Coordinates of N, CA and C and ligand atoms in Angstrom, one line a residue:
X1 N 16.6 12.4 -9.2 CA 16.8 11.1 -8.4 C 15.4 10.4 -8.3
X2 N 15.5 9.0 -8.3 CA 14.3 8.2 -8.2 C 13.7 8.4 -6.8
X3 N 12.4 8.6 -6.8 CA 11.7 8.7 -5.5 C 11.3 7.3 -5.0
X4 N 11.3 7.0 -3.7 CA 10.9 5.7 -3.2 C 9.4 5.4 -3.4
X5 N 9.1 4.2 -3.2 CA 7.7 3.8 -3.3 C 7.3 3.2 -1.9
X6 N 6.0 3.6 -1.5 CA 5.4 2.9 -0.4 C 4.2 2.2 -0.8
X7 N 3.8 1.0 -0.3 CA 2.6 0.3 -0.6 C 1.8 0.2 0.7
X8 N 0.5 0.7 0.6 CA -0.3 0.7 1.8 C -1.6 -0.1 1.6
X9 N -2.0 -0.8 2.6 CA -3.2 -1.7 2.5 C -4.2 -1.4 3.6
X10 N -5.4 -1.4 3.3 CA -6.5 -1.1 4.3 C -7.1 -2.4 4.9
X11 N -8.3 -2.2 5.5 CA -8.8 -3.2 6.4 C -9.1 -4.6 5.7
X12 N -8.8 -5.6 6.5 CA -9.0 -7.0 6.2 C -8.1 -7.6 5.1
X13 N -7.3 -6.8 4.5 CA -6.4 -7.3 3.4 C -5.4 -8.2 4.0
X14 N -5.2 -8.2 5.3 CA -4.3 -9.2 5.9 C -4.9 -10.6 5.8
X15 N -6.2 -10.7 5.5 CA -6.8 -12.1 5.3 C -6.7 -12.6 3.9
X16 N -6.1 -11.9 3.0 CA -6.0 -12.4 1.6 C -5.5 -13.8 1.6
X17 N -6.1 -14.6 0.7 CA -5.6 -15.9 0.5 C -6.3 -16.9 1.4
X18 N -7.1 -16.4 2.4 CA -7.7 -17.4 3.3 C -9.2 -17.5 3.1
X19 N -9.8 -16.4 2.5 CA -11.3 -16.4 2.3 C -11.6 -15.8 1.0
X20 N -12.8 -16.1 0.5 CA -13.3 -15.6 -0.8 C -12.3 -15.7 -1.9
X21 N -11.7 -16.9 -2.1 CA -10.6 -17.0 -3.2 C -11.2 -16.7 -4.6
X22 N -12.5 -16.9 -4.7 CA -13.1 -16.7 -6.0 C -13.2 -15.2 -6.4
X23 N -13.1 -14.3 -5.4 CA -13.1 -12.9 -5.6 C -11.7 -12.4 -5.5
X24 N -10.9 -12.8 -4.5 CA -9.6 -12.1 -4.2 C -8.4 -13.0 -4.5
X25 N -8.7 -14.3 -5.0 CA -7.5 -15.2 -5.3 C -7.0 -15.9 -4.1
X26 N -5.9 -16.6 -4.3 CA -5.3 -17.4 -3.2 C -3.9 -16.9 -2.8
X27 N -3.5 -15.8 -3.4 CA -2.2 -15.2 -3.0 C -2.4 -14.4 -1.7
X28 N -1.4 -14.6 -0.8 CA -1.5 -13.9 0.5 C -0.8 -12.5 0.3
X29 N -1.1 -11.7 1.3 CA -0.5 -10.3 1.3 C 1.0 -10.4 1.4
X30 N 1.5 -11.4 2.1 CA 3.0 -11.6 2.2 C 3.6 -11.9 0.8
X31 N 2.8 -12.7 0.1 CA 3.3 -13.0 -1.3 C 3.3 -11.8 -2.1
X32 N 2.3 -11.0 -2.0 CA 2.2 -9.7 -2.8 C 3.3 -8.8 -2.4
X33 N 3.6 -8.7 -1.1 CA 4.8 -7.9 -0.7 C 6.0 -8.3 -1.4
X34 N 6.3 -9.6 -1.4 CA 7.5 -10.1 -2.0 C 7.6 -9.8 -3.5
X35 N 6.4 -9.9 -4.2 CA 6.4 -9.7 -5.6 C 6.6 -8.2 -5.9
X36 N 6.0 -7.3 -5.0 CA 6.2 -5.9 -5.1 C 7.6 -5.5 -5.0
X37 N 8.3 -6.1 -4.0 CA 9.7 -5.7 -3.7 C 10.5 -6.1 -4.9
X38 N 10.3 -7.3 -5.5 CA 11.0 -7.8 -6.6 C 10.8 -6.8 -7.8
X39 N 9.5 -6.4 -8.0 CA 9.2 -5.6 -9.2 C 9.8 -4.2 -9.0
X40 N 9.8 -3.6 -7.8 CA 10.4 -2.3 -7.6 C 11.9 -2.4 -7.9
X41 N 12.5 -3.5 -7.4 CA 13.9 -3.7 -7.6 C 14.3 -3.8 -9.0
X42 N 13.5 -4.5 -9.8 CA 13.7 -4.7 -11.2 C 13.7 -3.3 -11.9
X43 N 12.9 -2.4 -11.4 CA 12.9 -1.0 -12.0 C 13.9 -0.1 -11.4
X44 N 14.7 -0.6 -10.4 CA 15.7 0.2 -9.8 C 15.1 1.2 -8.8
X45 N 13.9 0.8 -8.3 CA 13.3 1.7 -7.3 C 13.3 1.0 -5.9
X46 N 13.4 1.9 -4.9 CA 13.4 1.4 -3.5 C 11.9 1.3 -3.0
X47 N 11.5 0.1 -2.6 CA 10.2 0.0 -1.9 C 10.5 0.3 -0.4
X48 N 10.1 1.5 0.0 CA 10.5 1.9 1.4 C 9.8 1.1 2.5
X49 N 8.5 1.0 2.3 CA 7.7 0.1 3.2 C 6.5 -0.4 2.5
X50 N 6.0 -1.6 3.0 CA 4.8 -2.2 2.6 C 4.0 -2.6 3.9
X51 N 2.9 -1.9 4.1 CA 2.2 -2.1 5.3 C 0.7 -2.3 5.1
X52 N 0.0 -2.9 6.2 CA -1.4 -3.1 6.2 C -1.9 -2.8 7.6
X53 N -3.1 -2.2 7.6 CA -3.7 -1.8 8.9 C -5.2 -2.0 8.8
X54 N -5.8 -2.3 10.0 CA -7.3 -2.2 10.2 C -7.7 -1.0 10.9
X55 N -6.8 0.0 11.0 CA -7.1 1.2 11.8 C -6.9 2.4 10.9
X56 N -8.0 3.2 10.6 CA -7.9 4.2 9.6 C -6.8 5.3 10.0
X57 N -6.7 5.6 11.2 CA -5.7 6.7 11.6 C -4.3 6.2 11.3
X58 N -4.0 4.9 11.4 CA -2.6 4.5 11.1 C -2.4 4.7 9.6
X59 N -3.4 4.4 8.8 CA -3.2 4.6 7.3 C -2.9 6.1 7.0
X60 N -3.6 7.0 7.7 CA -3.4 8.4 7.5 C -2.0 8.8 8.0
X61 N -1.5 8.3 9.1 CA -0.2 8.6 9.6 C 0.9 8.1 8.6
X62 N 0.6 6.9 8.0 CA 1.6 6.4 7.0 C 1.6 7.2 5.7
X63 N 0.4 7.7 5.3 CA 0.4 8.5 4.1 C 1.2 9.8 4.4
X64 N 1.1 10.3 5.6 CA 1.9 11.6 5.9 C 3.3 11.2 6.0
X65 N 3.7 10.0 6.5 CA 5.1 9.6 6.5 C 5.6 9.5 5.1
X66 N 4.8 8.9 4.2 CA 5.2 8.8 2.8 C 5.5 10.2 2.2
X67 N 4.6 11.1 2.5 CA 4.7 12.5 2.0 C 6.0 13.1 2.5
X68 N 6.3 12.8 3.7 CA 7.5 13.4 4.4 C 8.8 12.9 3.7
X69 N 8.8 11.7 3.1 CA 10.1 11.2 2.5 C 10.0 11.3 1.0
X70 N 9.0 12.0 0.5 CA 8.9 12.2 -1.0 C 8.6 11.0 -1.8
X71 N 7.8 10.1 -1.2 CA 7.6 8.8 -1.8 C 6.3 8.8 -2.7
X72 N 6.3 8.0 -3.7 CA 5.1 7.7 -4.5 C 4.3 6.6 -3.7
X73 N 3.0 6.6 -3.9 CA 2.2 5.8 -3.0 C 1.3 4.9 -3.9
X74 N 1.4 3.6 -3.6 CA 0.4 2.6 -4.1 C -0.5 2.2 -3.0
X75 N -1.8 2.5 -3.1 CA -2.7 2.2 -2.0 C -3.9 1.4 -2.4
X76 N -4.1 0.3 -1.6 CA -5.4 -0.4 -1.7 C -6.1 0.0 -0.4
X77 N -7.0 1.0 -0.5 CA -7.7 1.4 0.7 C -8.8 0.5 1.1
X78 N -9.1 -0.6 0.3 CA -10.2 -1.5 0.7 C -11.5 -0.8 0.8
X79 N -12.3 -1.1 1.7 CA -13.6 -0.5 1.9 C -13.5 1.0 2.2
X80 N -12.4 1.5 2.7 CA -12.3 2.9 3.0 C -12.3 3.8 1.8
X81 N -12.1 3.2 0.6 CA -12.1 4.0 -0.6 C -13.4 4.7 -0.8
X82 N -14.5 4.0 -0.4 CA -15.8 4.7 -0.5 C -16.3 5.4 0.7
X83 N -15.6 5.2 1.8 CA -16.2 5.8 3.1 C -15.3 7.0 3.6
X84 N -14.0 7.0 3.2 CA -13.1 7.9 4.0 C -12.7 9.2 3.2
X85 N -13.3 10.3 3.5 CA -12.9 11.6 3.0 C -11.5 11.9 3.7
X86 N -11.3 11.4 4.9 CA -10.1 11.7 5.6 C -8.8 11.1 4.9
X87 N -9.0 9.9 4.4 CA -7.9 9.3 3.7 C -7.7 10.0 2.3
X88 N -8.8 10.4 1.7 CA -8.6 11.1 0.4 C -7.9 12.4 0.7
X89 N -8.3 13.1 1.8 CA -7.7 14.4 2.1 C -6.2 14.2 2.3
X90 N -5.8 13.2 3.0 CA -4.4 12.9 3.3 C -3.6 12.6 2.0
X91 N -4.2 11.9 1.1 CA -3.6 11.5 -0.1 C -3.4 12.7 -1.1
X92 N -4.4 13.6 -1.0 CA -4.4 14.7 -1.9 C -3.2 15.6 -1.8
X93 N -2.6 15.7 -0.6 CA -1.4 16.5 -0.4 C -0.1 15.8 -0.6
X94 N -0.1 14.5 -1.0 CA 1.1 13.8 -1.3 C 1.6 14.4 -2.7
X95 N 2.8 14.8 -2.7 CA 3.3 15.4 -4.0 C 3.7 14.5 -5.1
X96 N 4.1 13.3 -4.7 CA 4.5 12.3 -5.8 C 3.2 11.5 -6.2
X97 N 3.2 10.8 -7.3 CA 2.0 10.1 -7.7 C 1.4 9.1 -6.7
X98 N 0.1 9.1 -6.7 CA -0.6 8.2 -5.9 C -1.4 7.3 -6.8
X99 N -1.2 6.0 -6.7 CA -2.0 5.1 -7.6 C -2.9 4.2 -6.7
X100 N -4.2 4.3 -6.9 CA -5.2 3.4 -6.2 C -5.3 2.1 -6.8
X101 N -5.2 1.0 -6.1 CA -5.3 -0.3 -6.6 C -6.4 -1.1 -5.9
X102 N -7.0 -2.0 -6.7 CA -8.0 -2.9 -6.1 C -7.7 -4.3 -6.8
X103 N -7.8 -5.3 -6.0 CA -7.6 -6.7 -6.6 C -8.8 -7.0 -7.5
X104 N -10.0 -6.7 -7.0 CA -11.2 -7.0 -7.8 C -11.6 -5.8 -8.7
X105 N -12.4 -6.0 -9.7 CA -12.9 -4.9 -10.4 C -14.1 -4.3 -9.7
X106 N -13.9 -3.3 -8.9 CA -14.9 -2.7 -8.0 C -16.1 -2.2 -8.9
X107 N -15.9 -1.9 -10.1 CA -16.9 -1.3 -11.0 C -17.9 -2.4 -11.5
X108 N -17.5 -3.6 -11.5 CA -18.4 -4.7 -11.9 C -19.0 -5.4 -10.7
X109 N -18.8 -4.9 -9.5 CA -19.4 -5.5 -8.3 C -20.5 -4.6 -7.8
X110 N -20.9 -4.8 -6.5 CA -22.0 -4.1 -6.0 C -21.9 -2.6 -6.1
X111 N -23.0 -1.9 -6.2 CA -22.9 -0.4 -6.4 C -22.3 0.2 -5.2
X112 N -22.4 -0.3 -4.0 CA -21.7 0.3 -2.8 C -20.2 0.4 -2.9
X113 N -19.6 -0.4 -3.8 CA -18.2 -0.4 -4.0 C -17.7 0.6 -5.0
X114 N -18.7 1.3 -5.7 CA -18.4 2.3 -6.7 C -18.2 3.7 -5.9
X115 N -17.7 4.6 -6.6 CA -17.7 6.0 -6.1 C -16.6 6.2 -5.0
X116 N -15.4 5.8 -5.4 CA -14.3 5.9 -4.4 C -13.9 7.4 -4.3
X117 N -13.7 7.8 -3.0 CA -13.2 9.2 -2.7 C -11.7 9.2 -3.1
X118 N -11.0 8.1 -3.0 CA -9.6 8.1 -3.3 C -9.4 8.3 -4.8
X119 N -10.3 7.8 -5.6 CA -10.1 7.9 -7.1 C -10.0 9.4 -7.5
X120 N -10.7 10.2 -6.7 CA -10.8 11.7 -7.1 C -9.4 12.4 -6.9
X121 N -8.6 11.8 -6.0 CA -7.3 12.4 -5.8 C -6.1 11.6 -6.3
X122 N -6.4 10.4 -6.8 CA -5.3 9.6 -7.3 C -4.9 10.0 -8.7
X123 N -3.6 9.7 -9.0 CA -3.1 10.0 -10.4 C -3.8 9.0 -11.3
X124 N -4.0 7.7 -10.8 CA -4.7 6.7 -11.6 C -5.2 5.6 -10.8
X125 N -6.0 4.7 -11.4 CA -6.6 3.6 -10.6 C -6.5 2.4 -11.4
X126 N -6.0 1.3 -10.7 CA -5.9 0.0 -11.4 C -6.7 -1.0 -10.6
X127 N -7.7 -1.6 -11.2 CA -8.6 -2.5 -10.5 C -8.9 -3.7 -11.4
X128 N -9.0 -4.9 -10.8 CA -9.5 -6.1 -11.5 C -8.5 -7.0 -12.0
X129 N -7.2 -6.8 -11.7 CA -6.2 -7.7 -12.2 C -5.6 -8.6 -11.2
X130 N -6.4 -8.8 -10.1 CA -5.9 -9.7 -9.0 C -4.7 -9.0 -8.4
X131 N -3.7 -9.8 -7.9 CA -2.5 -9.3 -7.2 C -1.7 -8.4 -8.2
X132 N -1.9 -8.7 -9.5 CA -1.1 -8.0 -10.5 C -1.5 -6.5 -10.6
X133 N -2.6 -6.1 -10.0 CA -3.0 -4.7 -9.9 C -1.8 -3.9 -9.3
X134 N -1.3 -4.5 -8.2 CA -0.2 -3.9 -7.5 C 1.1 -3.7 -8.4
X135 N 1.4 -4.8 -9.1 CA 2.6 -4.8 -9.9 C 2.5 -3.8 -11.1
X136 N 1.3 -3.7 -11.6 CA 1.1 -2.7 -12.7 C 1.2 -1.3 -12.2
X137 N 0.8 -1.1 -10.9 CA 0.9 0.2 -10.3 C 2.4 0.6 -10.2
X138 N 3.2 -0.4 -9.8 CA 4.6 -0.1 -9.6 C 5.2 0.2 -11.0
X139 N 4.8 -0.6 -12.0 CA 5.2 -0.3 -13.4 C 4.9 1.1 -13.8
X140 N 3.7 1.5 -13.5 CA 3.2 2.9 -13.8 C 4.1 4.0 -13.1
X141 N 4.4 3.7 -11.9 CA 5.2 4.7 -11.2 C 6.6 4.8 -11.8
X142 N 7.2 3.6 -12.1 CA 8.5 3.6 -12.8 C 8.4 4.3 -14.1
X143 N 7.4 4.1 -14.9 CA 7.2 4.8 -16.2 C 7.1 6.3 -16.0
X144 N 6.3 6.7 -15.0 CA 6.1 8.2 -14.7 C 7.5 8.8 -14.4
X145 N 8.3 8.1 -13.6 CA 9.6 8.6 -13.2 C 10.6 8.6 -14.4
X146 N 10.5 7.6 -15.3 CA 11.3 7.6 -16.5 C 11.0 8.7 -17.5
X147 N 9.7 9.0 -17.6 CA 9.3 10.1 -18.5 C 9.8 11.4 -17.9
X148 N 9.7 11.5 -16.6 CA 10.1 12.8 -16.0 C 11.6 13.0 -16.2
X149 N 12.4 11.9 -16.1 CA 13.8 12.0 -16.3 C 14.2 12.4 -17.7
X150 N 13.3 11.9 -18.6 CA 13.6 12.2 -20.1 C 13.3 13.6 -20.5
X151 N 12.6 14.3 -19.7 CA 12.2 15.7 -20.0 C 13.3 16.7 -19.9
Ligands
LIG201 O1 -10.7 -5.6 -4.6 C1 -10.1 -5.0 -3.7 O2 -8.9 -4.9 -3.6 C2 -10.9 -4.3 -2.6 O3 -10.2 -3.1 -2.2 C3 -10.9 -5.3 -1.4 C4 -11.8 -4.8 -0.3 C5 -13.2 -4.4 -0.8 O4 -13.9 -3.8 0.3 C6 -13.1 -3.4 -1.9 O5 -14.4 -3.0 -2.3 C7 -12.3 -3.9 -3.0 C8 -12.0 -5.9 0.8 C9 -10.8 -6.4 1.4 C10 -11.1 -7.5 2.3 O6 -10.2 -8.6 2.0 C11 -10.6 -9.9 2.3 C12 -9.7 -10.8 1.9 C13 -10.0 -12.1 2.2 C14 -11.2 -12.5 2.8 C15 -12.1 -11.5 3.1 C16 -11.8 -10.2 2.9

């Protein structure tokens, strides 16, 4: 049976579309949510929830909630990717695939954006494709599930 998808967003991503358009584009987080829902639906997958928080503990609670329902996780941890061992620990015990996404290519930016703790526990990382990073992550999850069904 197809497992649901949850999409999680970390600090300040609620401001997308309003500042630094040259780095993060002009698409809002609400636009991204709508596109993710459509993409998941197209793959016949349920997007169980799409959330954003500026509070690290909430993100950890939601990761545990995702684990509890057997969901795959698309996560843009924002700046917490490089600072939070706690988020990486929470993601490590999610049984379904975890895909880390970033709108910008963190590897071509300042060195302090390199070295994500989350990358060490993620199944894969998609960065640098703007809002499409999220859509490609959903495609990857659909593909993983299709391969699994074919086995
Ligand atoms: O490229 C990404 O998706 C990031 O996760 C975005 C984070 C940044 O700290 C990561 O290194 C890369 C920043 C999110 C803040 O978003 C803003 C949006 C609009 C205006 C200002 C910040």
